[in-house]
PDB file of C-alpha atoms in Angstrom:
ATOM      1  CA  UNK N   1       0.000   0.000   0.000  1.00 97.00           C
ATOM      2  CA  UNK N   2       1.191   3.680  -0.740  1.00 98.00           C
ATOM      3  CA  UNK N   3      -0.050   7.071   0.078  1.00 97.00           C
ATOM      4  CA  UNK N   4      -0.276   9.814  -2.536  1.00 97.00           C
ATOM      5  CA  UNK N   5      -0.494  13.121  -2.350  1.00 94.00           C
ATOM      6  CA  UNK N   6      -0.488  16.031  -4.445  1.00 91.00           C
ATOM      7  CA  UNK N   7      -0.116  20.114  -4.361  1.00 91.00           C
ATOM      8  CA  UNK N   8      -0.665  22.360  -7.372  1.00 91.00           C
ATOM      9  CA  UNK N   9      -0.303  26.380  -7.476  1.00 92.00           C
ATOM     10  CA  UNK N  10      -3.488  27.463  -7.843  1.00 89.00           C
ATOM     11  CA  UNK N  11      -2.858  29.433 -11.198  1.00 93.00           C
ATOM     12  CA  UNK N  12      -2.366  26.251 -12.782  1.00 92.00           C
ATOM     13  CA  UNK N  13      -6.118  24.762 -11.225  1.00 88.00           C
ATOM     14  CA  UNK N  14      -8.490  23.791 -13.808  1.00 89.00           C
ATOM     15  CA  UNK N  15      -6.300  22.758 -16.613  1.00 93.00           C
ATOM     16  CA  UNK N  16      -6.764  18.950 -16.218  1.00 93.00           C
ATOM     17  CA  UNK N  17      -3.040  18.916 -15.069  1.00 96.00           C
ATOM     18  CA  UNK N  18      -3.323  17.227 -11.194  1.00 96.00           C
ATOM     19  CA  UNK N  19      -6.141  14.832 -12.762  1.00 96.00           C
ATOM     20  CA  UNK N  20      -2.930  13.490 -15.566  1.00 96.00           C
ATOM     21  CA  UNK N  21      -0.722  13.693 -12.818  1.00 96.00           C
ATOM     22  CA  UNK N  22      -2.855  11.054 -10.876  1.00 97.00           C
ATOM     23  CA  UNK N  23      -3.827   8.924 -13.458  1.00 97.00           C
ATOM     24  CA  UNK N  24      -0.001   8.854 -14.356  1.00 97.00           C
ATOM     25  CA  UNK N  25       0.890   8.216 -11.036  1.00 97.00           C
ATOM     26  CA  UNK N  26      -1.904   5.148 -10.394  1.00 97.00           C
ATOM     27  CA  UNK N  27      -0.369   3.288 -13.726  1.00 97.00           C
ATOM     28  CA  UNK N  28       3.162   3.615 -12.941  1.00 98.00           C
ATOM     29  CA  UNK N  29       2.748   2.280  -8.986  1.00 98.00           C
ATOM     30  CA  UNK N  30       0.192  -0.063 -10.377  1.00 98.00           C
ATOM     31  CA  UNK N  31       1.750  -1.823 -13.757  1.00 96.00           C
ATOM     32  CA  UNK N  32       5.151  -0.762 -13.019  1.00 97.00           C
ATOM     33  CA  UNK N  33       5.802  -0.908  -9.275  1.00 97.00           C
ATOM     34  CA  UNK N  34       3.265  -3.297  -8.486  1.00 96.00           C
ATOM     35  CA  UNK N  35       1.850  -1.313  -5.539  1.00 98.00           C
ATOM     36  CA  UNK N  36      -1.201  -3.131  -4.528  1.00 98.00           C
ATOM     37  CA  UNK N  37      -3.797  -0.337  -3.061  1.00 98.00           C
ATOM     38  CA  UNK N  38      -3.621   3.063  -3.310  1.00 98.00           C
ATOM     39  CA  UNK N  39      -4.726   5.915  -0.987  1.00 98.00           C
ATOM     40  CA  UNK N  40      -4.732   9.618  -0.537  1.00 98.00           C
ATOM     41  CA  UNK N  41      -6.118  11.682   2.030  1.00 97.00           C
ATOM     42  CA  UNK N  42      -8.147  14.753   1.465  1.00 96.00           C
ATOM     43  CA  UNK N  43      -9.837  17.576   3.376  1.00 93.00           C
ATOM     44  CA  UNK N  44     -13.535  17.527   3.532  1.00 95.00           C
ATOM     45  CA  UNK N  45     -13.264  21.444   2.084  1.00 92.00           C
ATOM     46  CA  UNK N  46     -10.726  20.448  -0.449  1.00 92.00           C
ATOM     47  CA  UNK N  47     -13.753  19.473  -3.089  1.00 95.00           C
ATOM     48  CA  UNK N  48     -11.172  20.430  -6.236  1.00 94.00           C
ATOM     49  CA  UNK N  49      -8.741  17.291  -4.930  1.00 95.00           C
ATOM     50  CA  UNK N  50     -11.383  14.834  -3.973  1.00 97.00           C
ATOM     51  CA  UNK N  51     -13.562  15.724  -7.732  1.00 96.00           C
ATOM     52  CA  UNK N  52      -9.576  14.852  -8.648  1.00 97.00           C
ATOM     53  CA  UNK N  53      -9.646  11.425  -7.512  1.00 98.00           C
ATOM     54  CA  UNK N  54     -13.108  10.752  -8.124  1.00 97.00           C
ATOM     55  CA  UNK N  55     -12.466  11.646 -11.768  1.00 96.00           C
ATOM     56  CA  UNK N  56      -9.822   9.492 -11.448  1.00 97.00           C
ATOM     57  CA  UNK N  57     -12.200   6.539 -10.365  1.00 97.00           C
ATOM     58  CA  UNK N  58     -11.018   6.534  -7.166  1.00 98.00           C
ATOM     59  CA  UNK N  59     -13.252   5.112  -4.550  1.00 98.00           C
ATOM     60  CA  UNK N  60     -14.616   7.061  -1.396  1.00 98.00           C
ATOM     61  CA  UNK N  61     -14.104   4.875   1.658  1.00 98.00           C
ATOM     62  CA  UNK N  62     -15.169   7.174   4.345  1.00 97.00           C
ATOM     63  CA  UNK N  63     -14.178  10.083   6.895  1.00 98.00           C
ATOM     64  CA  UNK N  64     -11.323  10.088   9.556  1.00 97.00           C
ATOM     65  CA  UNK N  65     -13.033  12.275  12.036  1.00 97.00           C
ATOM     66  CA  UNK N  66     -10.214  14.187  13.482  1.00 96.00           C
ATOM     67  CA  UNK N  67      -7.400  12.056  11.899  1.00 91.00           C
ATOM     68  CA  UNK N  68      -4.601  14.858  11.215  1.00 92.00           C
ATOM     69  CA  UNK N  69      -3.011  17.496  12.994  1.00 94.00           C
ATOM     70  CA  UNK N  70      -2.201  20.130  10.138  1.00 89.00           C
ATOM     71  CA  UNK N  71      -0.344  23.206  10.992  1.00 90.00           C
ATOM     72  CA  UNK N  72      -2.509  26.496  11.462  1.00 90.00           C
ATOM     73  CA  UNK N  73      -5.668  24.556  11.246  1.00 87.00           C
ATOM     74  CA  UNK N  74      -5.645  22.424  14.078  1.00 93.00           C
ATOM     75  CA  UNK N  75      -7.225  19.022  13.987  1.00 96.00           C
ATOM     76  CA  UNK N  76      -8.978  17.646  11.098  1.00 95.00           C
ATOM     77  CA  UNK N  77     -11.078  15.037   9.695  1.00 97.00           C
ATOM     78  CA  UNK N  78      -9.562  13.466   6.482  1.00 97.00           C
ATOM     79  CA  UNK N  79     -11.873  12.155   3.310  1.00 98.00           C
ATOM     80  CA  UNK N  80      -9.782   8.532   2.298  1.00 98.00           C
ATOM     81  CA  UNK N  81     -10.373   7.686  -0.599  1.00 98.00           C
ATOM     82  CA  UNK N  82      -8.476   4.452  -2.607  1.00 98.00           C
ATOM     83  CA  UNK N  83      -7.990   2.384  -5.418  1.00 98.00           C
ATOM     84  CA  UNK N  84      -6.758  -1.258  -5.565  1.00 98.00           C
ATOM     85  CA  UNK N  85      -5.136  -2.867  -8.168  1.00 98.00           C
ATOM     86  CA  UNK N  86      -7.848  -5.390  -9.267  1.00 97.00           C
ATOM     87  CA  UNK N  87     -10.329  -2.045  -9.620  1.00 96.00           C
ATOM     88  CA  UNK N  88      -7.704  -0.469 -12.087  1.00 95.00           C
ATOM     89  CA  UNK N  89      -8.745  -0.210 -15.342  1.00 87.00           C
ATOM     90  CA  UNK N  90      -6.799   2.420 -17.976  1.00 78.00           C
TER      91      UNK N  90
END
């Protein structure tokens, strides 16, 4: 198992490029690695990253009510959301 993450400049949002950046990443862990599941955690109010990963065909698992301690906000609750080899598909 591996956990992903990404972080993109916000000039840069809406051009499709953190969606190819993800699908890119999920092939090469899958087919080329051979990474079994793969995860990524996401903020509730981060709606751009999880549409990301949903576009992606990622698969909402469920919330980690205050699961993170991130700097200047405190603690969290974290969206996980996965994919597992056998569900990839290009």
């Amino acid at each position: 198992m591996i956990t992903i993450g990404y972080r993109l400049n916000d000039r840069f949002w809406g051009n499709g490029i953190a969606t190819k950046t993800v699908r890119a990443m999920t092939d090469y862990l899958f087919n080329d690695i051979g990474i079994n599941r793969i995860q990524a955690f996401v903020m509730p109010q981060n709606v751009k990253s999880a549409n990301v990963l949903r576009r992606t065909k990622f698969v909402e698992e469920g919330v980690i009510r205050q699961g993170h301690i991130w700097k200047g906000k405190g603690v969290v609750d974290l969206v996980l959301f996965s994919m597992l080899k056998s569900e990839y598909t290009v």
